[in-house]
CSV table of C-alpha atoms in Angstrom, one decimal:
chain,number,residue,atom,x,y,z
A,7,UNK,CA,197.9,31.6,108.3
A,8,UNK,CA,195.7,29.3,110.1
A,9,UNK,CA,192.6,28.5,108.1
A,10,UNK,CA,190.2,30.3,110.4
A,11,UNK,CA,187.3,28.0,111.5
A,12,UNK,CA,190.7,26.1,113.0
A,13,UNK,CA,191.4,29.4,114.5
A,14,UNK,CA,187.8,29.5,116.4
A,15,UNK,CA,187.7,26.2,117.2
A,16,UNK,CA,191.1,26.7,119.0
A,17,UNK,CA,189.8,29.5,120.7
A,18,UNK,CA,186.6,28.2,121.8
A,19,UNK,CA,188.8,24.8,123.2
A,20,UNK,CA,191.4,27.5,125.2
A,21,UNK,CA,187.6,29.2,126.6
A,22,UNK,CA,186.4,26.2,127.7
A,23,UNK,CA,189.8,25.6,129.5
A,24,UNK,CA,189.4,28.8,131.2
A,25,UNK,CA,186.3,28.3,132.4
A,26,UNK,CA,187.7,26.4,135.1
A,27,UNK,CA,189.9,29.2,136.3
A,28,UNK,CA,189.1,30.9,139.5
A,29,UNK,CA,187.3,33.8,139.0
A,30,UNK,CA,188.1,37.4,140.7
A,31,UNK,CA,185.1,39.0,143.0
A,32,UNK,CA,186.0,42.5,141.7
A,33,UNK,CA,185.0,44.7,139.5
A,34,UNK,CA,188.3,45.6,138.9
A,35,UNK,CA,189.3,46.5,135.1
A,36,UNK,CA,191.5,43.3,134.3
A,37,UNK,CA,195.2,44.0,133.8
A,38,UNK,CA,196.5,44.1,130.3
A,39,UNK,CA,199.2,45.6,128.2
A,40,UNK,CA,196.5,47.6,126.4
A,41,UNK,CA,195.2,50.9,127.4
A,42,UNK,CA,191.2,51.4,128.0
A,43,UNK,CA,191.0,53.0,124.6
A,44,UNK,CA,192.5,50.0,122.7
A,45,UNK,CA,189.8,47.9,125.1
A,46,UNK,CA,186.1,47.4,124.3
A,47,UNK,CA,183.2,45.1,124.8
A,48,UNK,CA,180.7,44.1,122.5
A,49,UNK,CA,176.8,43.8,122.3
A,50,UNK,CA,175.3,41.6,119.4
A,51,UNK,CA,171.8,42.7,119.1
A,52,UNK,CA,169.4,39.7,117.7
A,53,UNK,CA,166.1,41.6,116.6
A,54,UNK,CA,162.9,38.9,116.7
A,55,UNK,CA,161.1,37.1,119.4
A,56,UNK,CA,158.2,34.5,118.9
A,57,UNK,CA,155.9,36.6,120.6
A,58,UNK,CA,156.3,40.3,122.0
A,59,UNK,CA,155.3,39.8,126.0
A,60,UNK,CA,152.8,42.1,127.4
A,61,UNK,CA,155.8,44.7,129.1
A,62,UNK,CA,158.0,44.8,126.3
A,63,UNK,CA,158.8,47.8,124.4
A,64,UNK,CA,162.5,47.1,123.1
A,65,UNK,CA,163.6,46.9,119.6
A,66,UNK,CA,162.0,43.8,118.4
A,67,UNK,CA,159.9,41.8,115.9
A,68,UNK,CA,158.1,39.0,115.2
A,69,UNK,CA,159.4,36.8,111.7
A,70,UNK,CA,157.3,36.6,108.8
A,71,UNK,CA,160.3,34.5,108.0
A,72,UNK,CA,163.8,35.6,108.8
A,73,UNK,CA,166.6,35.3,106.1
A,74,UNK,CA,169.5,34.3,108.7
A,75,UNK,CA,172.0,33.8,105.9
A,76,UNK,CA,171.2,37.3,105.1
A,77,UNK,CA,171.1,38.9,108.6
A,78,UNK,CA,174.0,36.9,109.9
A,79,UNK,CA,176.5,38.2,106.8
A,80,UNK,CA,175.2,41.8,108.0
A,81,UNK,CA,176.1,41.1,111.7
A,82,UNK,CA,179.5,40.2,110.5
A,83,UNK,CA,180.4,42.9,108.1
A,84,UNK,CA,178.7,45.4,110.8
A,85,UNK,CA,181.0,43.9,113.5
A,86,UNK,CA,183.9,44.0,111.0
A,87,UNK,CA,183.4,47.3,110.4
A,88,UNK,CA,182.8,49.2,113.6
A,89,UNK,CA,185.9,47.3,115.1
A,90,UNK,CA,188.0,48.7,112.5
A,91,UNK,CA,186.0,52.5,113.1
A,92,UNK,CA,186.8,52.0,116.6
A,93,UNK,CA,190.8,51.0,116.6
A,94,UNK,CA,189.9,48.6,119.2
A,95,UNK,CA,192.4,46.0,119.2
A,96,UNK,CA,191.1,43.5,122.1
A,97,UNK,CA,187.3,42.3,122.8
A,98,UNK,CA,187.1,41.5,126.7
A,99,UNK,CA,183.2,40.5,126.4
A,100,UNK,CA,180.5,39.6,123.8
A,101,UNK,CA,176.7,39.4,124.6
A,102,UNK,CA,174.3,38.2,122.2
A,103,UNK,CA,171.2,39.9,123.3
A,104,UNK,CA,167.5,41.3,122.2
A,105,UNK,CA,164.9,40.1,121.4
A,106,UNK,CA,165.2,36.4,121.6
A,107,UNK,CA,169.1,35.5,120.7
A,108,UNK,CA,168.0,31.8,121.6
A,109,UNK,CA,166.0,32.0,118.5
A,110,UNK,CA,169.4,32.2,116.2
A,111,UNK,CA,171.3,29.4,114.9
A,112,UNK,CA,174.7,28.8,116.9
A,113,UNK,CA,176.2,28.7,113.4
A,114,UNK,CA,175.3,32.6,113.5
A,115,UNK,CA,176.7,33.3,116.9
A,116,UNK,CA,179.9,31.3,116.0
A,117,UNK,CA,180.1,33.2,112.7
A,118,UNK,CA,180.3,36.5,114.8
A,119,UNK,CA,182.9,35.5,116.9
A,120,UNK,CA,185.0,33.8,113.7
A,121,UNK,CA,184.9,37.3,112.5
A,122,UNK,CA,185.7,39.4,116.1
A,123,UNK,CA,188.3,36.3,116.3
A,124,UNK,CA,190.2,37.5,112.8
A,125,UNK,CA,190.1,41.3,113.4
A,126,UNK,CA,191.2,41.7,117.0
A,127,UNK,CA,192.5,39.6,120.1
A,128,UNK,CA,189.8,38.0,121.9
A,129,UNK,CA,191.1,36.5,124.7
A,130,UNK,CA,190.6,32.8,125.6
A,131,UNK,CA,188.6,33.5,129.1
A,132,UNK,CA,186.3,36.5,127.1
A,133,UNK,CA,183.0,35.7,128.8
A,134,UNK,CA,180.5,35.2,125.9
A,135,UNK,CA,176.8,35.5,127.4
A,136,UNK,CA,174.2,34.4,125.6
A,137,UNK,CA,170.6,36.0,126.3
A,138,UNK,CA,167.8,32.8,126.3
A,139,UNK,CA,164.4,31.9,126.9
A,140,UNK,CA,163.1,28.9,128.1
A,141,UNK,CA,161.2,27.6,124.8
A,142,UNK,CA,163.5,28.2,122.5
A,143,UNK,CA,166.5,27.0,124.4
A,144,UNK,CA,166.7,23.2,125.5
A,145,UNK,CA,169.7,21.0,126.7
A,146,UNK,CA,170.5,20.0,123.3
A,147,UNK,CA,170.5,23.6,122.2
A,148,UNK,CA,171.9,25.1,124.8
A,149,UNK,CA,175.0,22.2,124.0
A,150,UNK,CA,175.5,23.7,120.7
A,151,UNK,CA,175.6,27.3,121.7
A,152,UNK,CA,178.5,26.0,124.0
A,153,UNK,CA,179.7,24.5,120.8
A,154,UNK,CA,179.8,27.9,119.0
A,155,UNK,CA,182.2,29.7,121.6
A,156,UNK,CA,179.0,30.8,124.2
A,157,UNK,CA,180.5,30.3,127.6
A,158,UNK,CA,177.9,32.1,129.6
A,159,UNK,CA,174.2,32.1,130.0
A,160,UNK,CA,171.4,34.5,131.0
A,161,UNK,CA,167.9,33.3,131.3
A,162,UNK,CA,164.9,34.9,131.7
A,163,UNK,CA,162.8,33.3,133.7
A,164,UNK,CA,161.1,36.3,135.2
A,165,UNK,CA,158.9,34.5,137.6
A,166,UNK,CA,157.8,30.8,139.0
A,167,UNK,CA,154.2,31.2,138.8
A,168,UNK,CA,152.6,30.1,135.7
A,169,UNK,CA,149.6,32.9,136.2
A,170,UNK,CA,152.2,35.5,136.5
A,171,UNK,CA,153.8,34.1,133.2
A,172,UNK,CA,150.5,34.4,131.1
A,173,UNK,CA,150.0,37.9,132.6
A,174,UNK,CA,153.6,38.7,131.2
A,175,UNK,CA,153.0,37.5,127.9
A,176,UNK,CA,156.1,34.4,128.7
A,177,UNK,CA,155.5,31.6,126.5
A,178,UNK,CA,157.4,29.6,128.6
A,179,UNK,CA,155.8,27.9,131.9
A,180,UNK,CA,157.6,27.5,135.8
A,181,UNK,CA,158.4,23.8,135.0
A,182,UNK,CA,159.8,24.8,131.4
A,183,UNK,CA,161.6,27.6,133.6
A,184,UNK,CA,163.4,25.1,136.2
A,185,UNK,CA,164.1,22.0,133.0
A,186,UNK,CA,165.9,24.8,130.9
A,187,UNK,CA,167.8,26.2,134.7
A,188,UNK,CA,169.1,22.8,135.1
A,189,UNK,CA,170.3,21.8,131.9
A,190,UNK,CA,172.1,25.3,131.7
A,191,UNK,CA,173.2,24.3,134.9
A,192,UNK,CA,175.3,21.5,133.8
A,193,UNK,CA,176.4,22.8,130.7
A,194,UNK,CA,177.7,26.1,132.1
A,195,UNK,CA,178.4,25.1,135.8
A,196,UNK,CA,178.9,28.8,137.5
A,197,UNK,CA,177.9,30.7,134.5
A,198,UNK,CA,174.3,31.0,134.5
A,199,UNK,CA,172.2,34.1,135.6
A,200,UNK,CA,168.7,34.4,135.9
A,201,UNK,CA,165.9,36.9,135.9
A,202,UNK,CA,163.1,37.5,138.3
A,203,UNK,CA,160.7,39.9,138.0
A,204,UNK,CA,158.8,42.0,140.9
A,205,UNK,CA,156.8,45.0,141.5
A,206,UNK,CA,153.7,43.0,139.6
A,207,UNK,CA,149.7,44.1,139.4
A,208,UNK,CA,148.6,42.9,142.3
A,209,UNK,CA,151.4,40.7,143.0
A,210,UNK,CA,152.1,40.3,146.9
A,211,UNK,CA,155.3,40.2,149.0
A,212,UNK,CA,155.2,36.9,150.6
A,213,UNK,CA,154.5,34.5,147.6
A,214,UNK,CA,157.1,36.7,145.9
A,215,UNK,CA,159.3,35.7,148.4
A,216,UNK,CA,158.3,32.0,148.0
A,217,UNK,CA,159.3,32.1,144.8
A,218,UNK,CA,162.8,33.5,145.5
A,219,UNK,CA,163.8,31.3,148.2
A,220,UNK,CA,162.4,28.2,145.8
A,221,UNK,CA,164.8,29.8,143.1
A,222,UNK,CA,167.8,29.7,145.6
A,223,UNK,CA,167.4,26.3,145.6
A,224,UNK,CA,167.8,25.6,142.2
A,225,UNK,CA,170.1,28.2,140.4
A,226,UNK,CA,173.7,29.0,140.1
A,227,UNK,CA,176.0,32.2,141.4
A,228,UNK,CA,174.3,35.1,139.2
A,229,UNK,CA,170.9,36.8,140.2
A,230,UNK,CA,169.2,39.6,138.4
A,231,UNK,CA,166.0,41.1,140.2
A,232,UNK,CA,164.3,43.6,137.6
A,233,UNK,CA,161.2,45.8,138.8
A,234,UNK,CA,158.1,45.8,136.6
A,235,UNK,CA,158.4,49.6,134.5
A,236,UNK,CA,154.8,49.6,133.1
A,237,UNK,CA,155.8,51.1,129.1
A,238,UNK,CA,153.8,53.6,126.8
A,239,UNK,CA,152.2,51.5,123.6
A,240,UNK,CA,152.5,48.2,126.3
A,241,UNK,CA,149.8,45.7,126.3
A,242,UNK,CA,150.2,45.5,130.3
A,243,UNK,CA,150.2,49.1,130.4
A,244,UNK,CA,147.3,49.2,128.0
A,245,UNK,CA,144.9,47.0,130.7
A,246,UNK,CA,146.5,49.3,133.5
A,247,UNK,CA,145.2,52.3,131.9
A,248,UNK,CA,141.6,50.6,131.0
A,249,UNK,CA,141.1,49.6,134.5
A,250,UNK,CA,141.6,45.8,133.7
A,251,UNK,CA,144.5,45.2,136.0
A,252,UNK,CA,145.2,47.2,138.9
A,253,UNK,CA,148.3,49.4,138.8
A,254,UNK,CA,151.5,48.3,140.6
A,255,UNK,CA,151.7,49.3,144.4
A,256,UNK,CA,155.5,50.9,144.3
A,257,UNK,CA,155.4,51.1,148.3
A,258,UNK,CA,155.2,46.8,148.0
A,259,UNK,CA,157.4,46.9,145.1
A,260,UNK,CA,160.2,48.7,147.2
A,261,UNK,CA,159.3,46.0,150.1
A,262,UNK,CA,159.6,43.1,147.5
A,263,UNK,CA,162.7,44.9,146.7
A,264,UNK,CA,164.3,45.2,150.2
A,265,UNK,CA,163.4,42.2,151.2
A,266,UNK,CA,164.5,40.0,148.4
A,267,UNK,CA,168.2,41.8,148.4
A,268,UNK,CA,168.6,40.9,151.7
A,269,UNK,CA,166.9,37.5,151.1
A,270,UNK,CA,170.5,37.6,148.8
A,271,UNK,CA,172.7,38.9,151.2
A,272,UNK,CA,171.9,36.0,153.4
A,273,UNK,CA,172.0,33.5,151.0
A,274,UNK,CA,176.0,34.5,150.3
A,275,UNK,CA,175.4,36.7,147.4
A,276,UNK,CA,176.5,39.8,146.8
A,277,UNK,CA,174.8,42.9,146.2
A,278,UNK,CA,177.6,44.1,143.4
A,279,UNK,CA,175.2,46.5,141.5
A,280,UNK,CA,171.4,47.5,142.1
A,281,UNK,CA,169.9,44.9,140.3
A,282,UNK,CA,172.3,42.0,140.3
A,283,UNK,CA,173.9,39.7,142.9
A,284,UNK,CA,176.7,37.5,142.8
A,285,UNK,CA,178.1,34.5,144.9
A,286,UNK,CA,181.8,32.6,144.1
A,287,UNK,CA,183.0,35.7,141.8
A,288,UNK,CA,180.5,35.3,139.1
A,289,UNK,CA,179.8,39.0,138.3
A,290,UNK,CA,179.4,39.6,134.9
A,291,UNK,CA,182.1,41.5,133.3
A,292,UNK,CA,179.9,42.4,129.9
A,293,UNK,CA,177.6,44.7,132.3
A,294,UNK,CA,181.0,45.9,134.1
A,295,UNK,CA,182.1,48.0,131.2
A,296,UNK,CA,178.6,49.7,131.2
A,297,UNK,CA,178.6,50.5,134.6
A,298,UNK,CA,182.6,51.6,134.5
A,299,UNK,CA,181.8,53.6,131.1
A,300,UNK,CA,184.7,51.2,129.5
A,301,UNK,CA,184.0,51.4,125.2
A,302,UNK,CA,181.4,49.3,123.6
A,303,UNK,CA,180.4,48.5,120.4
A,304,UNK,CA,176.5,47.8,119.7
A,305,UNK,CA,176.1,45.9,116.3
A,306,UNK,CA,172.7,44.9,114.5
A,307,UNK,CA,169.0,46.5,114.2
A,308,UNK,CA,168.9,48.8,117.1
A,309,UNK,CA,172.1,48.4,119.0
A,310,UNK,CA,173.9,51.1,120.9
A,311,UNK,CA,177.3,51.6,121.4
A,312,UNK,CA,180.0,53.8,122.9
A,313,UNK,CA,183.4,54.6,121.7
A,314,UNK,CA,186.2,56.7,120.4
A,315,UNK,CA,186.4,56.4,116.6
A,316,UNK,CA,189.8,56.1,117.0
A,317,UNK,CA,190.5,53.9,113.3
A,318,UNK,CA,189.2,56.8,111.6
A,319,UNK,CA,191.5,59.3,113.4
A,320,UNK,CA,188.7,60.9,115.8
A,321,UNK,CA,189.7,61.9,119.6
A,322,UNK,CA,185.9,62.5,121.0
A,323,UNK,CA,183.9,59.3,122.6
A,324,UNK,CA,180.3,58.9,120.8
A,325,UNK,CA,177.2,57.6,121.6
A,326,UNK,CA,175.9,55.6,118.1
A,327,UNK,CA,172.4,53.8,117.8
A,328,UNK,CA,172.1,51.4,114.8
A,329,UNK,CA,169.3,51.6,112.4
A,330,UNK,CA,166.2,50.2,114.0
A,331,UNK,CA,163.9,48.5,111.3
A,332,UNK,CA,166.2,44.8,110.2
A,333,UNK,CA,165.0,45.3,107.2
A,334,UNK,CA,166.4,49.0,106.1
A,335,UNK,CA,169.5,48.0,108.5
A,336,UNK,CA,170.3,45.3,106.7
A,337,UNK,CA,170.1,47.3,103.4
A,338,UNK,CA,172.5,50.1,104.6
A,339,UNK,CA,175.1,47.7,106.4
A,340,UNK,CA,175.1,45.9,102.7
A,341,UNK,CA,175.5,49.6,101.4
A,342,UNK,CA,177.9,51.3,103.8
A,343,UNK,CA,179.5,48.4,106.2
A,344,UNK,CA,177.5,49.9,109.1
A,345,UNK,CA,173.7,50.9,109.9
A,346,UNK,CA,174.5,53.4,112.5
A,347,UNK,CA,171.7,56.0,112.5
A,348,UNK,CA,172.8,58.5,114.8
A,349,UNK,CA,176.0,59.4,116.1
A,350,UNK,CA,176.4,62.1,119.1
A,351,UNK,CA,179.8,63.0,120.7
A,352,UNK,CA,179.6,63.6,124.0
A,353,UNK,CA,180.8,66.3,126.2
A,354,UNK,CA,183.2,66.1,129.0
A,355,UNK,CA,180.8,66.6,131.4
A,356,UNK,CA,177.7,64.4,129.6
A,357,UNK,CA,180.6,61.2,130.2
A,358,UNK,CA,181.5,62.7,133.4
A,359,UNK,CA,177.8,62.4,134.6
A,360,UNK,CA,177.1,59.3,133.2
A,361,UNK,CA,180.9,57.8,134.8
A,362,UNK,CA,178.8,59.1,138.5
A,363,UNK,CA,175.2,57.8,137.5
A,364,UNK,CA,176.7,54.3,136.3
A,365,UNK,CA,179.8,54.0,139.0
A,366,UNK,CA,177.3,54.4,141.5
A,367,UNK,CA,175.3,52.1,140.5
A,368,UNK,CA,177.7,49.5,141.7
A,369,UNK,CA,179.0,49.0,145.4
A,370,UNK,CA,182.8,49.7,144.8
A,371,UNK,CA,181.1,53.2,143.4
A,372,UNK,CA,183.5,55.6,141.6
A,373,UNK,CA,186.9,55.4,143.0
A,374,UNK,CA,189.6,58.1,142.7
A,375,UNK,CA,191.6,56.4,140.0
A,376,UNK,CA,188.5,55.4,138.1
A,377,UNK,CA,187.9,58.6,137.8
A,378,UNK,CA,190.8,60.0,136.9
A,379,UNK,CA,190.9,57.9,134.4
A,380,UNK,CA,188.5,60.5,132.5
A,381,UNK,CA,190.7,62.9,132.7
A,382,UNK,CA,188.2,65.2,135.1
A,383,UNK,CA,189.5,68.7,135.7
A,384,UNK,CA,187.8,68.4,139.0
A,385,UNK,CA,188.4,65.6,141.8
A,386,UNK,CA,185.5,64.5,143.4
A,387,UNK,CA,186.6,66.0,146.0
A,388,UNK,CA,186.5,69.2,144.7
A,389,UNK,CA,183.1,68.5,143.4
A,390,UNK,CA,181.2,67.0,146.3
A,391,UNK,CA,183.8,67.6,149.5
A,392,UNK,CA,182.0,71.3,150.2
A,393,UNK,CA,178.3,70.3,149.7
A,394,UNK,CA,176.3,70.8,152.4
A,395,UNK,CA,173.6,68.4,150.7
A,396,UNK,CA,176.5,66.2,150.1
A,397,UNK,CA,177.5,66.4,153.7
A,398,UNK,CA,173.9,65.5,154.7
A,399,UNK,CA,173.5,62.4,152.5
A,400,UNK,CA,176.8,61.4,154.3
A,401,UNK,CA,175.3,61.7,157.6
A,402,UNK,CA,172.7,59.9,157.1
A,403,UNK,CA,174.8,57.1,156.0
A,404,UNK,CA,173.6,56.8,152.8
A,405,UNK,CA,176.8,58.4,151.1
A,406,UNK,CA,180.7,57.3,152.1
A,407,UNK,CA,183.4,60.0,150.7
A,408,UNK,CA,186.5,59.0,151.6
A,409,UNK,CA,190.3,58.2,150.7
A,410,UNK,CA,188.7,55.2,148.2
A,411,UNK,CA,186.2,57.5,146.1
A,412,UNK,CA,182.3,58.0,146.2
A,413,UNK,CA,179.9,55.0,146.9
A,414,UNK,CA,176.4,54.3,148.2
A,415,UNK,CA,176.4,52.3,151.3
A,416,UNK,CA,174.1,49.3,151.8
A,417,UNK,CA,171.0,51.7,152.3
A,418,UNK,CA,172.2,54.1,149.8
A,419,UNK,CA,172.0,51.9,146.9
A,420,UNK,CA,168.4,50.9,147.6
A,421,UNK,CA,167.5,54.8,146.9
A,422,UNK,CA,170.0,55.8,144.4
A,423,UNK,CA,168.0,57.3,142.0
A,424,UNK,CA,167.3,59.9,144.6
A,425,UNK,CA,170.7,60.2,145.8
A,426,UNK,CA,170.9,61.1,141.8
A,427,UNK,CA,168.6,64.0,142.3
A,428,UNK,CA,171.5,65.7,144.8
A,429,UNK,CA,174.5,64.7,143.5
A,430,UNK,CA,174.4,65.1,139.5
A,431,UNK,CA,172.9,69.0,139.8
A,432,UNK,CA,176.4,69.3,142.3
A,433,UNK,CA,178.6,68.1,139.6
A,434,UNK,CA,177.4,70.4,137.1
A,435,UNK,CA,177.1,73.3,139.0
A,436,UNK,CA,180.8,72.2,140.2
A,437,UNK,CA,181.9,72.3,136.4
A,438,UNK,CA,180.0,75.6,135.8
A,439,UNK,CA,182.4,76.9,138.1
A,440,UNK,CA,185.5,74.9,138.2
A,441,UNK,CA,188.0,76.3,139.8
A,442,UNK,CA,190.1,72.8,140.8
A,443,UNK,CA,191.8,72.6,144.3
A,444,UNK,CA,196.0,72.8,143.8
A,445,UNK,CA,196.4,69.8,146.2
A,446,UNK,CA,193.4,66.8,146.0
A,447,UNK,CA,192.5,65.2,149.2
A,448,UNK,CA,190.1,65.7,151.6
């Protein structure tokens, strides 16, 4: 057997190689000789932060002093053991998200793939992503996250304006911002996403706009835009609340919104999900198993995952969510192999309605064979080819049903979550009373 740091370091060597590959604009499943439930991805969930910013309410905590030996030998037995649970026998994606990720040592994040590495087949052009912040990520950091087998980066700059910053809570500034962009940028040419944030207190469209067009100058193929959601137990919504700061105008928010995608659109990016844009096939294939309900696995304080238990002989997808608190997870992964706290199955029709709300979400939508590939007693023709609220959405060119599947159009997926409203009460009312058509088609 190869001694297994030789193993990784091959593997990180062949990922690097395939970096220069073309990439695909599709959100296509890739082709492989293994089924979907032998496929999965997998989130690495990194718990602190150096500060918590003022919108923040994830699963996260600031060090007293962290014991990384300790918590990295959890993440790998956790990861060990959940792949093994699962039966999953290839790894298309890792993220290492959180919290701050950045924070870790790339000996931690290289230990984690050694480990995914020895269990199952991770293929040479996985992409690897690597959640960063500004301060605790520069060039000569970043260079030995590269090192480790990270191949992709996401940073969250969140805005340009230094005000805006302090009023999120960033400890990063605009010219930190741009410094880390552009030695990502060189590291990871094609591979590096950024953040930006809208929908502000008292945060106006045109210098928002400033901003964006100043950030087209500067980064690479992969754009997220992310509107403010002011939190419960929140600073920022704390001083919203109090009067301190003036609440978020949603009708500028959607204007910021509007305007920026098409800002996008004009700029050769494309609109491949609500939230993110892509140019030169860059779409992140780690968020492309949430949105096509593919399996994933969620390791560390917090994480979630989704997947058949098929290793322990179980048929029914679940929904599992890790123990919160690092601490007490820590303790039951060194216990049991695993912290998960609670595991659900799901229902046909719960996966059914979360394969519409996520397909949707995306601009190829929820094609025929996508989802047939859940094994629906229904088409979606049978479920939304009779509405007469389907039928109106679809005039109004919001909706397209045709011979490909269900997708919003270019208006459509500005307004989804309305479209929502409609269109999941149909499907379940559609199941209540399933009665499937003997020939699909429409």
């Amino acid at each position: 057997m190869v001694p297994s740091r030789v193993r990784v370091g091959r593997w990180v060597a062949a990922a690097r190689a395939a970096q220069k590959r073309p990439r695909v604009d599709s959100l296509e499943q890739p082709r492989s000789s293994e089924s979907a439930s032998t496929r999965a991805a997998l989130y690495v969930h990194w718990p602190y932060c150096e500060k918590r910013c003022s919108y923040c309410n994830f699963n996260k905590y600031i060090p007293r002093g962290v014991e990384e030996g300790a918590l990295r030998n959890c993440l790998v037995t956790e990861a060990r053991t959940l792949l093994r649970l699962s039966g999953v026998q290839r790894v298309e994606s890792v993220f290492f998200g959180g919290g701050t990720p950045s924070l870790a040592s790339p000996h931690t994040l290289a230990a984690v793939l050694e480990a995914v590495a020895q269990e199952v087949h991770l293929p040479a052009d996985s992409e690897v992503t690597l959640e960063a912040n500004p301060t605790s990520a520069p060039g000569s950091r970043l260079a030995a996250f590269g090192a480790a087998g990270v191949n992709r980066l996401s940073i969250g700059l969140q805005s340009l304006d230094d005000t805006e910053l302090q009023l999120l809570g960033r400890t990063h500034s605009a010219s930190d911002a741009l410094q880390t962009l552009a030695a990502a940028r060189r590291l990871f040419p094609g591979r590096v996403s950024v953040d930006l944030m809208l929908g502000l207190p008292a945060q106006k469209v045109e210098p928002w706009l400033q901003q964006l067009q100043k950030l087209l100058n500067l980064c690479d193929d992969h754009v997220s835009l992310y509107q403010l959601t002011l939190e419960r137990g929140t600073s920022l919504f704390a001083q919203v609340q109090q009067g301190t700061l003036p609440a978020p105008d949603p009708d500028l928010a959607a204007e910021m919104y509007q305007q920026g995608r098409t800002v996008l659109r004009d700029a050769g990016f494309r609109q491949y999900e609500v939230s993110n844009f892509a140019r030169n096939g860059a779409l992140s294939t780690h968020n492309r198993t949430y949105w096509q309900c593919g399996q994933y696995l969620g390791i560390g304080p917090g994480a979630h995952g989704q997947f058949v238990p098929r290793g322990a002989g179980g048929h029914t997808r679940e929904a599992r969510i890790q123990t919160l608190e690092p601490d007490n997870w820590m303790k039951e992964v060194m216990l049991c192999g695993h912290g998960t706290r609670k595991c659900v199955p799901l229902s046909e029709l719960e996966l059914l309605e979360e394969v519409l709300a996520m397909g949707l979400r995306t601009d190829e939508g929820v094609t025929h064979q996508h989802w047939q590939r859940f094994e629906p007693p229904l088409t979606l023709w049978d479920v939304f080819g009779a509405s007469g609220e389907v039928k109106e959405l679809l005039a109004r060119g919001l909706l397209l049903l045709d011979h490909r599947g269900l997708r919003c159009s270019w208006e459509g997926l500005a307004v989804l979550d309305s479209l929502l409203l409609t269109l999941l009460p149909q499907l379940q009312e559609a199941w209540q009373h399933r009665t499937p058509s003997p020939v699909s088609g429409g």
